[in-house]
């Protein structure tokens, strides 16, 4: 039987008002054996979204840091993939970082986006870099952070679509600045910053709706 159920006592987006409650919920869920063993997902990929209001990004990242420490105390290993940090690491490794800093002010927004998307192809560059980090350590769950910082040249649904080929064993939790919405009319969508609604992704679960 599925563990993913509606919880009327908790909003399905983290806000300043419910941050402490959601942080406690995340600790209970992620540390549970059922979550880490991917039980109750009806054979779906073990991908989860933790949507939060963009206005609390700084507080949310502090909460993620604390959550990792609390999980470590419970013997739960977390591999955090911060997309922004990963991008900088790749750009420096490819020798593009200095060039980008020198030319950033002369490039238009569209030109910069095109340059970065050319360098940071999701399928051939980003996913192999993530797999390399997965292979280099042992972990129980993957956290994906830095989603808002890499927009618009990296889109969260592209990361998830490509990652589901290689991250099938341990659960993945993406911290998303916006809303993850479901409706019969439009299906599921990731509303980045609660404004942009063109990122369709259907296979993740809202972790705030998941029973412990």
mmCIF file with all atom_site columns, C-alpha atoms in Angstrom, residues 2-211:
data_model
loop_
_atom_site.group_PDB
_atom_site.id
_atom_site.type_symbol
_atom_site.label_atom_id
_atom_site.label_alt_id
_atom_site.label_comp_id
_atom_site.label_asym_id
_atom_site.label_entity_id
_atom_site.label_seq_id
_atom_site.pdbx_PDB_ins_code
_atom_site.Cartn_x
_atom_site.Cartn_y
_atom_site.Cartn_z
_atom_site.occupancy
_atom_site.B_iso_or_equiv
_atom_site.pdbx_formal_charge
_atom_site.auth_seq_id
_atom_site.auth_comp_id
_atom_site.auth_asym_id
_atom_site.auth_atom_id
_atom_site.pdbx_PDB_model_num
ATOM 1   C CA . UNK A 1 2   ? 1.324  3.450  -0.895  1.00 0.00 ? 2   UNK A CA 1
ATOM 2   C CA . UNK A 1 3   ? 2.770  5.612  1.822   1.00 0.00 ? 3   UNK A CA 1
ATOM 3   C CA . UNK A 1 4   ? 2.126  8.793  -0.128  1.00 0.00 ? 4   UNK A CA 1
ATOM 4   C CA . UNK A 1 5   ? -1.024 10.270 1.314   1.00 0.00 ? 5   UNK A CA 1
ATOM 5   C CA . UNK A 1 6   ? -2.540 13.693 1.722   1.00 0.00 ? 6   UNK A CA 1
ATOM 6   C CA . UNK A 1 7   ? -1.874 15.277 5.086   1.00 0.00 ? 7   UNK A CA 1
ATOM 7   C CA . UNK A 1 8   ? -4.440 18.027 5.761   1.00 0.00 ? 8   UNK A CA 1
ATOM 8   C CA . UNK A 1 9   ? -2.545 19.293 8.820   1.00 0.00 ? 9   UNK A CA 1
ATOM 9   C CA . UNK A 1 10  ? 0.467  20.356 6.763   1.00 0.00 ? 10  UNK A CA 1
ATOM 10  C CA . UNK A 1 11  ? 0.664  22.623 3.711   1.00 0.00 ? 11  UNK A CA 1
ATOM 11  C CA . UNK A 1 12  ? 2.342  20.970 0.736   1.00 0.00 ? 12  UNK A CA 1
ATOM 12  C CA . UNK A 1 13  ? 4.921  23.770 0.484   1.00 0.00 ? 13  UNK A CA 1
ATOM 13  C CA . UNK A 1 14  ? 7.394  24.763 3.197   1.00 0.00 ? 14  UNK A CA 1
ATOM 14  C CA . UNK A 1 15  ? 6.863  28.328 4.422   1.00 0.00 ? 15  UNK A CA 1
ATOM 15  C CA . UNK A 1 16  ? 8.207  30.474 7.239   1.00 0.00 ? 16  UNK A CA 1
ATOM 16  C CA . UNK A 1 17  ? 5.106  29.542 9.216   1.00 0.00 ? 17  UNK A CA 1
ATOM 17  C CA . UNK A 1 18  ? 5.538  25.764 9.012   1.00 0.00 ? 18  UNK A CA 1
ATOM 18  C CA . UNK A 1 19  ? 9.329  25.447 8.583   1.00 0.00 ? 19  UNK A CA 1
ATOM 19  C CA . UNK A 1 20  ? 9.948  23.854 11.996  1.00 0.00 ? 20  UNK A CA 1
ATOM 20  C CA . UNK A 1 21  ? 7.112  21.354 11.530  1.00 0.00 ? 21  UNK A CA 1
ATOM 21  C CA . UNK A 1 22  ? 8.285  20.441 8.035   1.00 0.00 ? 22  UNK A CA 1
ATOM 22  C CA . UNK A 1 23  ? 11.871 20.050 9.196   1.00 0.00 ? 23  UNK A CA 1
ATOM 23  C CA . UNK A 1 24  ? 10.716 17.584 11.845  1.00 0.00 ? 24  UNK A CA 1
ATOM 24  C CA . UNK A 1 25  ? 8.626  15.767 9.233   1.00 0.00 ? 25  UNK A CA 1
ATOM 25  C CA . UNK A 1 26  ? 11.604 15.495 6.873   1.00 0.00 ? 26  UNK A CA 1
ATOM 26  C CA . UNK A 1 27  ? 13.782 14.026 9.615   1.00 0.00 ? 27  UNK A CA 1
ATOM 27  C CA . UNK A 1 28  ? 11.139 11.435 10.504  1.00 0.00 ? 28  UNK A CA 1
ATOM 28  C CA . UNK A 1 29  ? 10.497 10.431 6.894   1.00 0.00 ? 29  UNK A CA 1
ATOM 29  C CA . UNK A 1 30  ? 14.059 10.361 5.555   1.00 0.00 ? 30  UNK A CA 1
ATOM 30  C CA . UNK A 1 31  ? 15.392 8.454  8.564   1.00 0.00 ? 31  UNK A CA 1
ATOM 31  C CA . UNK A 1 32  ? 12.698 5.775  8.261   1.00 0.00 ? 32  UNK A CA 1
ATOM 32  C CA . UNK A 1 33  ? 13.580 2.361  6.865   1.00 0.00 ? 33  UNK A CA 1
ATOM 33  C CA . UNK A 1 34  ? 10.514 2.424  4.598   1.00 0.00 ? 34  UNK A CA 1
ATOM 34  C CA . UNK A 1 35  ? 11.698 5.596  2.887   1.00 0.00 ? 35  UNK A CA 1
ATOM 35  C CA . UNK A 1 36  ? 15.287 4.435  2.484   1.00 0.00 ? 36  UNK A CA 1
ATOM 36  C CA . UNK A 1 37  ? 14.126 1.052  1.156   1.00 0.00 ? 37  UNK A CA 1
ATOM 37  C CA . UNK A 1 38  ? 11.799 2.743  -1.379  1.00 0.00 ? 38  UNK A CA 1
ATOM 38  C CA . UNK A 1 39  ? 8.729  1.010  0.000   1.00 0.00 ? 39  UNK A CA 1
ATOM 39  C CA . UNK A 1 40  ? 5.199  2.107  -0.833  1.00 0.00 ? 40  UNK A CA 1
ATOM 40  C CA . UNK A 1 41  ? 5.998  3.715  -4.199  1.00 0.00 ? 41  UNK A CA 1
ATOM 41  C CA . UNK A 1 42  ? 4.142  1.258  -6.454  1.00 0.00 ? 42  UNK A CA 1
ATOM 42  C CA . UNK A 1 43  ? 7.298  0.653  -8.497  1.00 0.00 ? 43  UNK A CA 1
ATOM 43  C CA . UNK A 1 44  ? 7.727  4.347  -9.297  1.00 0.00 ? 44  UNK A CA 1
ATOM 44  C CA . UNK A 1 45  ? 11.193 5.915  -9.328  1.00 0.00 ? 45  UNK A CA 1
ATOM 45  C CA . UNK A 1 46  ? 12.229 6.932  -5.788  1.00 0.00 ? 46  UNK A CA 1
ATOM 46  C CA . UNK A 1 47  ? 12.208 10.677 -6.506  1.00 0.00 ? 47  UNK A CA 1
ATOM 47  C CA . UNK A 1 48  ? 10.779 13.203 -4.075  1.00 0.00 ? 48  UNK A CA 1
ATOM 48  C CA . UNK A 1 49  ? 10.314 16.970 -4.123  1.00 0.00 ? 49  UNK A CA 1
ATOM 49  C CA . UNK A 1 50  ? 10.422 19.274 -1.106  1.00 0.00 ? 50  UNK A CA 1
ATOM 50  C CA . UNK A 1 51  ? 8.888  22.525 -2.411  1.00 0.00 ? 51  UNK A CA 1
ATOM 51  C CA . UNK A 1 52  ? 9.504  25.660 -0.377  1.00 0.00 ? 52  UNK A CA 1
ATOM 52  C CA . UNK A 1 53  ? 8.615  29.323 -0.710  1.00 0.00 ? 53  UNK A CA 1
ATOM 53  C CA . UNK A 1 54  ? 11.494 31.139 -2.482  1.00 0.00 ? 54  UNK A CA 1
ATOM 54  C CA . UNK A 1 55  ? 11.401 33.887 0.150   1.00 0.00 ? 55  UNK A CA 1
ATOM 55  C CA . UNK A 1 56  ? 12.779 31.491 2.780   1.00 0.00 ? 56  UNK A CA 1
ATOM 56  C CA . UNK A 1 57  ? 15.637 30.113 0.652   1.00 0.00 ? 57  UNK A CA 1
ATOM 57  C CA . UNK A 1 58  ? 18.305 31.117 3.174   1.00 0.00 ? 58  UNK A CA 1
ATOM 58  C CA . UNK A 1 59  ? 16.406 29.586 6.107   1.00 0.00 ? 59  UNK A CA 1
ATOM 59  C CA . UNK A 1 60  ? 15.654 26.472 4.052   1.00 0.00 ? 60  UNK A CA 1
ATOM 60  C CA . UNK A 1 61  ? 19.298 25.884 3.238   1.00 0.00 ? 61  UNK A CA 1
ATOM 61  C CA . UNK A 1 62  ? 20.153 26.227 6.915   1.00 0.00 ? 62  UNK A CA 1
ATOM 62  C CA . UNK A 1 63  ? 17.410 23.692 7.663   1.00 0.00 ? 63  UNK A CA 1
ATOM 63  C CA . UNK A 1 64  ? 18.881 21.305 5.073   1.00 0.00 ? 64  UNK A CA 1
ATOM 64  C CA . UNK A 1 65  ? 22.299 21.620 6.700   1.00 0.00 ? 65  UNK A CA 1
ATOM 65  C CA . UNK A 1 66  ? 20.810 20.862 10.112  1.00 0.00 ? 66  UNK A CA 1
ATOM 66  C CA . UNK A 1 67  ? 18.799 17.977 8.651   1.00 0.00 ? 67  UNK A CA 1
ATOM 67  C CA . UNK A 1 68  ? 21.972 16.413 7.236   1.00 0.00 ? 68  UNK A CA 1
ATOM 68  C CA . UNK A 1 69  ? 23.653 16.642 10.639  1.00 0.00 ? 69  UNK A CA 1
ATOM 69  C CA . UNK A 1 70  ? 20.656 15.095 12.404  1.00 0.00 ? 70  UNK A CA 1
ATOM 70  C CA . UNK A 1 71  ? 20.487 12.295 9.841   1.00 0.00 ? 71  UNK A CA 1
ATOM 71  C CA . UNK A 1 72  ? 24.209 11.645 10.283  1.00 0.00 ? 72  UNK A CA 1
ATOM 72  C CA . UNK A 1 73  ? 23.581 11.238 14.022  1.00 0.00 ? 73  UNK A CA 1
ATOM 73  C CA . UNK A 1 74  ? 21.034 8.548  13.107  1.00 0.00 ? 74  UNK A CA 1
ATOM 74  C CA . UNK A 1 75  ? 23.506 6.794  10.826  1.00 0.00 ? 75  UNK A CA 1
ATOM 75  C CA . UNK A 1 76  ? 21.846 7.985  7.607   1.00 0.00 ? 76  UNK A CA 1
ATOM 76  C CA . UNK A 1 77  ? 24.351 9.094  4.969   1.00 0.00 ? 77  UNK A CA 1
ATOM 77  C CA . UNK A 1 78  ? 23.403 11.981 2.664   1.00 0.00 ? 78  UNK A CA 1
ATOM 78  C CA . UNK A 1 79  ? 25.052 12.789 -0.650  1.00 0.00 ? 79  UNK A CA 1
ATOM 79  C CA . UNK A 1 80  ? 24.241 16.445 -1.344  1.00 0.00 ? 80  UNK A CA 1
ATOM 80  C CA . UNK A 1 81  ? 24.487 17.576 -4.954  1.00 0.00 ? 81  UNK A CA 1
ATOM 81  C CA . UNK A 1 82  ? 24.418 21.371 -4.950  1.00 0.00 ? 82  UNK A CA 1
ATOM 82  C CA . UNK A 1 83  ? 23.856 22.192 -8.615  1.00 0.00 ? 83  UNK A CA 1
ATOM 83  C CA . UNK A 1 84  ? 25.408 25.654 -8.337  1.00 0.00 ? 84  UNK A CA 1
ATOM 84  C CA . UNK A 1 85  ? 28.578 24.286 -6.746  1.00 0.00 ? 85  UNK A CA 1
ATOM 85  C CA . UNK A 1 86  ? 28.646 21.499 -9.333  1.00 0.00 ? 86  UNK A CA 1
ATOM 86  C CA . UNK A 1 87  ? 28.418 24.009 -12.184 1.00 0.00 ? 87  UNK A CA 1
ATOM 87  C CA . UNK A 1 88  ? 31.353 26.027 -10.848 1.00 0.00 ? 88  UNK A CA 1
ATOM 88  C CA . UNK A 1 89  ? 33.360 22.828 -10.360 1.00 0.00 ? 89  UNK A CA 1
ATOM 89  C CA . UNK A 1 90  ? 32.705 21.768 -13.966 1.00 0.00 ? 90  UNK A CA 1
ATOM 90  C CA . UNK A 1 91  ? 33.455 25.221 -15.408 1.00 0.00 ? 91  UNK A CA 1
ATOM 91  C CA . UNK A 1 92  ? 36.756 25.385 -13.520 1.00 0.00 ? 92  UNK A CA 1
ATOM 92  C CA . UNK A 1 93  ? 37.634 21.827 -14.524 1.00 0.00 ? 93  UNK A CA 1
ATOM 93  C CA . UNK A 1 94  ? 36.978 22.569 -18.202 1.00 0.00 ? 94  UNK A CA 1
ATOM 94  C CA . UNK A 1 95  ? 38.916 25.847 -18.068 1.00 0.00 ? 95  UNK A CA 1
ATOM 95  C CA . UNK A 1 96  ? 35.834 27.960 -18.795 1.00 0.00 ? 96  UNK A CA 1
ATOM 96  C CA . UNK A 1 97  ? 35.479 29.718 -15.437 1.00 0.00 ? 97  UNK A CA 1
ATOM 97  C CA . UNK A 1 98  ? 38.015 32.503 -16.004 1.00 0.00 ? 98  UNK A CA 1
ATOM 98  C CA . UNK A 1 99  ? 36.740 33.112 -19.542 1.00 0.00 ? 99  UNK A CA 1
ATOM 99  C CA . UNK A 1 100 ? 33.198 33.385 -18.232 1.00 0.00 ? 100 UNK A CA 1
ATOM 100 C CA . UNK A 1 101 ? 34.176 35.891 -15.549 1.00 0.00 ? 101 UNK A CA 1
ATOM 101 C CA . UNK A 1 102 ? 36.010 37.999 -18.112 1.00 0.00 ? 102 UNK A CA 1
ATOM 102 C CA . UNK A 1 103 ? 33.193 38.016 -20.666 1.00 0.00 ? 103 UNK A CA 1
ATOM 103 C CA . UNK A 1 104 ? 30.073 37.924 -18.486 1.00 0.00 ? 104 UNK A CA 1
ATOM 104 C CA . UNK A 1 105 ? 29.487 41.685 -18.629 1.00 0.00 ? 105 UNK A CA 1
ATOM 105 C CA . UNK A 1 106 ? 29.744 41.790 -22.442 1.00 0.00 ? 106 UNK A CA 1
ATOM 106 C CA . UNK A 1 107 ? 27.265 38.962 -23.042 1.00 0.00 ? 107 UNK A CA 1
ATOM 107 C CA . UNK A 1 108 ? 23.519 39.453 -23.181 1.00 0.00 ? 108 UNK A CA 1
ATOM 108 C CA . UNK A 1 109 ? 21.332 37.315 -20.941 1.00 0.00 ? 109 UNK A CA 1
ATOM 109 C CA . UNK A 1 110 ? 20.389 35.088 -23.880 1.00 0.00 ? 110 UNK A CA 1
ATOM 110 C CA . UNK A 1 111 ? 24.017 34.774 -25.033 1.00 0.00 ? 111 UNK A CA 1
ATOM 111 C CA . UNK A 1 112 ? 25.144 33.832 -21.538 1.00 0.00 ? 112 UNK A CA 1
ATOM 112 C CA . UNK A 1 113 ? 22.363 31.269 -21.252 1.00 0.00 ? 113 UNK A CA 1
ATOM 113 C CA . UNK A 1 114 ? 23.312 29.771 -24.628 1.00 0.00 ? 114 UNK A CA 1
ATOM 114 C CA . UNK A 1 115 ? 26.997 29.586 -23.706 1.00 0.00 ? 115 UNK A CA 1
ATOM 115 C CA . UNK A 1 116 ? 26.297 27.894 -20.374 1.00 0.00 ? 116 UNK A CA 1
ATOM 116 C CA . UNK A 1 117 ? 23.799 25.454 -21.840 1.00 0.00 ? 117 UNK A CA 1
ATOM 117 C CA . UNK A 1 118 ? 26.371 24.511 -24.475 1.00 0.00 ? 118 UNK A CA 1
ATOM 118 C CA . UNK A 1 119 ? 29.014 23.819 -21.837 1.00 0.00 ? 119 UNK A CA 1
ATOM 119 C CA . UNK A 1 120 ? 26.695 22.231 -19.261 1.00 0.00 ? 120 UNK A CA 1
ATOM 120 C CA . UNK A 1 121 ? 24.663 19.762 -21.301 1.00 0.00 ? 121 UNK A CA 1
ATOM 121 C CA . UNK A 1 122 ? 22.522 17.815 -18.863 1.00 0.00 ? 122 UNK A CA 1
ATOM 122 C CA . UNK A 1 123 ? 22.826 14.386 -20.460 1.00 0.00 ? 123 UNK A CA 1
ATOM 123 C CA . UNK A 1 124 ? 26.497 14.408 -21.437 1.00 0.00 ? 124 UNK A CA 1
ATOM 124 C CA . UNK A 1 125 ? 28.066 16.656 -18.774 1.00 0.00 ? 125 UNK A CA 1
ATOM 125 C CA . UNK A 1 126 ? 25.946 17.160 -15.650 1.00 0.00 ? 126 UNK A CA 1
ATOM 126 C CA . UNK A 1 127 ? 24.629 13.625 -15.173 1.00 0.00 ? 127 UNK A CA 1
ATOM 127 C CA . UNK A 1 128 ? 28.078 11.996 -15.626 1.00 0.00 ? 128 UNK A CA 1
ATOM 128 C CA . UNK A 1 129 ? 29.469 14.485 -13.078 1.00 0.00 ? 129 UNK A CA 1
ATOM 129 C CA . UNK A 1 130 ? 26.718 13.522 -10.629 1.00 0.00 ? 130 UNK A CA 1
ATOM 130 C CA . UNK A 1 131 ? 27.291 9.800  -11.254 1.00 0.00 ? 131 UNK A CA 1
ATOM 131 C CA . UNK A 1 132 ? 30.989 10.319 -10.524 1.00 0.00 ? 132 UNK A CA 1
ATOM 132 C CA . UNK A 1 133 ? 30.085 11.750 -7.116  1.00 0.00 ? 133 UNK A CA 1
ATOM 133 C CA . UNK A 1 134 ? 27.644 8.889  -6.522  1.00 0.00 ? 134 UNK A CA 1
ATOM 134 C CA . UNK A 1 135 ? 30.365 6.348  -7.269  1.00 0.00 ? 135 UNK A CA 1
ATOM 135 C CA . UNK A 1 136 ? 32.905 8.086  -5.026  1.00 0.00 ? 136 UNK A CA 1
ATOM 136 C CA . UNK A 1 137 ? 31.013 7.666  -1.748  1.00 0.00 ? 137 UNK A CA 1
ATOM 137 C CA . UNK A 1 138 ? 28.483 5.546  0.101   1.00 0.00 ? 138 UNK A CA 1
ATOM 138 C CA . UNK A 1 139 ? 25.141 7.123  0.990   1.00 0.00 ? 139 UNK A CA 1
ATOM 139 C CA . UNK A 1 140 ? 21.523 6.338  1.816   1.00 0.00 ? 140 UNK A CA 1
ATOM 140 C CA . UNK A 1 141 ? 19.798 9.283  0.145   1.00 0.00 ? 141 UNK A CA 1
ATOM 141 C CA . UNK A 1 142 ? 20.649 11.979 -2.397  1.00 0.00 ? 142 UNK A CA 1
ATOM 142 C CA . UNK A 1 143 ? 19.772 15.629 -1.721  1.00 0.00 ? 143 UNK A CA 1
ATOM 143 C CA . UNK A 1 144 ? 19.661 17.971 -4.723  1.00 0.00 ? 144 UNK A CA 1
ATOM 144 C CA . UNK A 1 145 ? 19.988 21.659 -3.819  1.00 0.00 ? 145 UNK A CA 1
ATOM 145 C CA . UNK A 1 146 ? 20.922 24.889 -5.614  1.00 0.00 ? 146 UNK A CA 1
ATOM 146 C CA . UNK A 1 147 ? 18.037 24.565 -8.090  1.00 0.00 ? 147 UNK A CA 1
ATOM 147 C CA . UNK A 1 148 ? 17.119 28.252 -8.115  1.00 0.00 ? 148 UNK A CA 1
ATOM 148 C CA . UNK A 1 149 ? 20.714 29.414 -8.467  1.00 0.00 ? 149 UNK A CA 1
ATOM 149 C CA . UNK A 1 150 ? 21.249 27.592 -11.783 1.00 0.00 ? 150 UNK A CA 1
ATOM 150 C CA . UNK A 1 151 ? 18.062 28.782 -13.493 1.00 0.00 ? 151 UNK A CA 1
ATOM 151 C CA . UNK A 1 152 ? 17.544 29.341 -16.444 1.00 0.00 ? 152 UNK A CA 1
ATOM 152 C CA . UNK A 1 153 ? 20.469 27.430 -17.965 1.00 0.00 ? 153 UNK A CA 1
ATOM 153 C CA . UNK A 1 154 ? 19.694 24.261 -16.007 1.00 0.00 ? 154 UNK A CA 1
ATOM 154 C CA . UNK A 1 155 ? 16.098 23.125 -15.557 1.00 0.00 ? 155 UNK A CA 1
ATOM 155 C CA . UNK A 1 156 ? 15.109 20.863 -12.704 1.00 0.00 ? 156 UNK A CA 1
ATOM 156 C CA . UNK A 1 157 ? 12.871 18.598 -14.790 1.00 0.00 ? 157 UNK A CA 1
ATOM 157 C CA . UNK A 1 158 ? 15.752 17.890 -17.179 1.00 0.00 ? 158 UNK A CA 1
ATOM 158 C CA . UNK A 1 159 ? 17.941 16.864 -14.247 1.00 0.00 ? 159 UNK A CA 1
ATOM 159 C CA . UNK A 1 160 ? 15.247 14.530 -12.898 1.00 0.00 ? 160 UNK A CA 1
ATOM 160 C CA . UNK A 1 161 ? 14.387 13.059 -16.297 1.00 0.00 ? 161 UNK A CA 1
ATOM 161 C CA . UNK A 1 162 ? 18.021 12.153 -16.946 1.00 0.00 ? 162 UNK A CA 1
ATOM 162 C CA . UNK A 1 163 ? 18.859 11.183 -13.379 1.00 0.00 ? 163 UNK A CA 1
ATOM 163 C CA . UNK A 1 164 ? 16.123 8.555  -13.196 1.00 0.00 ? 164 UNK A CA 1
ATOM 164 C CA . UNK A 1 165 ? 18.219 6.359  -15.508 1.00 0.00 ? 165 UNK A CA 1
ATOM 165 C CA . UNK A 1 166 ? 21.099 6.184  -13.045 1.00 0.00 ? 166 UNK A CA 1
ATOM 166 C CA . UNK A 1 167 ? 19.643 6.850  -9.577  1.00 0.00 ? 167 UNK A CA 1
ATOM 167 C CA . UNK A 1 168 ? 17.227 3.995  -9.052  1.00 0.00 ? 168 UNK A CA 1
ATOM 168 C CA . UNK A 1 169 ? 18.540 2.375  -5.881  1.00 0.00 ? 169 UNK A CA 1
ATOM 169 C CA . UNK A 1 170 ? 18.550 5.072  -3.189  1.00 0.00 ? 170 UNK A CA 1
ATOM 170 C CA . UNK A 1 171 ? 15.878 7.763  -2.835  1.00 0.00 ? 171 UNK A CA 1
ATOM 171 C CA . UNK A 1 172 ? 16.499 11.246 -4.237  1.00 0.00 ? 172 UNK A CA 1
ATOM 172 C CA . UNK A 1 173 ? 15.082 14.389 -2.647  1.00 0.00 ? 173 UNK A CA 1
ATOM 173 C CA . UNK A 1 174 ? 15.139 17.692 -4.553  1.00 0.00 ? 174 UNK A CA 1
ATOM 174 C CA . UNK A 1 175 ? 14.675 20.912 -2.582  1.00 0.00 ? 175 UNK A CA 1
ATOM 175 C CA . UNK A 1 176 ? 12.682 23.127 -4.922  1.00 0.00 ? 176 UNK A CA 1
ATOM 176 C CA . UNK A 1 177 ? 12.082 26.900 -4.549  1.00 0.00 ? 177 UNK A CA 1
ATOM 177 C CA . UNK A 1 178 ? 8.493  27.039 -5.719  1.00 0.00 ? 178 UNK A CA 1
ATOM 178 C CA . UNK A 1 179 ? 5.538  24.681 -5.894  1.00 0.00 ? 179 UNK A CA 1
ATOM 179 C CA . UNK A 1 180 ? 5.033  21.152 -7.094  1.00 0.00 ? 180 UNK A CA 1
ATOM 180 C CA . UNK A 1 181 ? 1.446  21.071 -8.292  1.00 0.00 ? 181 UNK A CA 1
ATOM 181 C CA . UNK A 1 182 ? -0.851 18.299 -9.421  1.00 0.00 ? 182 UNK A CA 1
ATOM 182 C CA . UNK A 1 183 ? -4.171 18.740 -11.194 1.00 0.00 ? 183 UNK A CA 1
ATOM 183 C CA . UNK A 1 184 ? -6.408 16.555 -13.339 1.00 0.00 ? 184 UNK A CA 1
ATOM 184 C CA . UNK A 1 185 ? -6.413 19.203 -16.062 1.00 0.00 ? 185 UNK A CA 1
ATOM 185 C CA . UNK A 1 186 ? -2.706 19.899 -16.429 1.00 0.00 ? 186 UNK A CA 1
ATOM 186 C CA . UNK A 1 187 ? -1.026 16.969 -14.690 1.00 0.00 ? 187 UNK A CA 1
ATOM 187 C CA . UNK A 1 188 ? 2.026  17.708 -12.541 1.00 0.00 ? 188 UNK A CA 1
ATOM 188 C CA . UNK A 1 189 ? 4.203  20.769 -12.876 1.00 0.00 ? 189 UNK A CA 1
ATOM 189 C CA . UNK A 1 190 ? 7.150  22.368 -11.123 1.00 0.00 ? 190 UNK A CA 1
ATOM 190 C CA . UNK A 1 191 ? 6.401  26.077 -10.601 1.00 0.00 ? 191 UNK A CA 1
ATOM 191 C CA . UNK A 1 192 ? 9.849  27.566 -10.072 1.00 0.00 ? 192 UNK A CA 1
ATOM 192 C CA . UNK A 1 193 ? 9.697  30.666 -7.840  1.00 0.00 ? 193 UNK A CA 1
ATOM 193 C CA . UNK A 1 194 ? 5.907  30.038 -7.917  1.00 0.00 ? 194 UNK A CA 1
ATOM 194 C CA . UNK A 1 195 ? 5.811  31.846 -11.274 1.00 0.00 ? 195 UNK A CA 1
ATOM 195 C CA . UNK A 1 196 ? 7.138  29.621 -14.055 1.00 0.00 ? 196 UNK A CA 1
ATOM 196 C CA . UNK A 1 197 ? 4.927  26.662 -14.902 1.00 0.00 ? 197 UNK A CA 1
ATOM 197 C CA . UNK A 1 198 ? 6.486  25.116 -18.000 1.00 0.00 ? 198 UNK A CA 1
ATOM 198 C CA . UNK A 1 199 ? 8.500  22.363 -16.287 1.00 0.00 ? 199 UNK A CA 1
ATOM 199 C CA . UNK A 1 200 ? 6.389  19.228 -16.537 1.00 0.00 ? 200 UNK A CA 1
ATOM 200 C CA . UNK A 1 201 ? 7.467  16.359 -14.334 1.00 0.00 ? 201 UNK A CA 1
ATOM 201 C CA . UNK A 1 202 ? 5.147  13.551 -13.303 1.00 0.00 ? 202 UNK A CA 1
ATOM 202 C CA . UNK A 1 203 ? 7.161  10.933 -11.483 1.00 0.00 ? 203 UNK A CA 1
ATOM 203 C CA . UNK A 1 204 ? 8.184  12.561 -8.205  1.00 0.00 ? 204 UNK A CA 1
ATOM 204 C CA . UNK A 1 205 ? 6.295  12.598 -4.914  1.00 0.00 ? 205 UNK A CA 1
ATOM 205 C CA . UNK A 1 206 ? 5.835  15.628 -2.690  1.00 0.00 ? 206 UNK A CA 1
ATOM 206 C CA . UNK A 1 207 ? 7.648  14.498 0.441   1.00 0.00 ? 207 UNK A CA 1
ATOM 207 C CA . UNK A 1 208 ? 5.465  16.741 2.606   1.00 0.00 ? 208 UNK A CA 1
ATOM 208 C CA . UNK A 1 209 ? 2.491  14.551 1.655   1.00 0.00 ? 209 UNK A CA 1
ATOM 209 C CA . UNK A 1 210 ? 4.270  11.359 2.615   1.00 0.00 ? 210 UNK A CA 1
ATOM 210 C CA . UNK A 1 211 ? 3.413  9.504  5.785   1.00 0.00 ? 211 UNK A CA 1
#
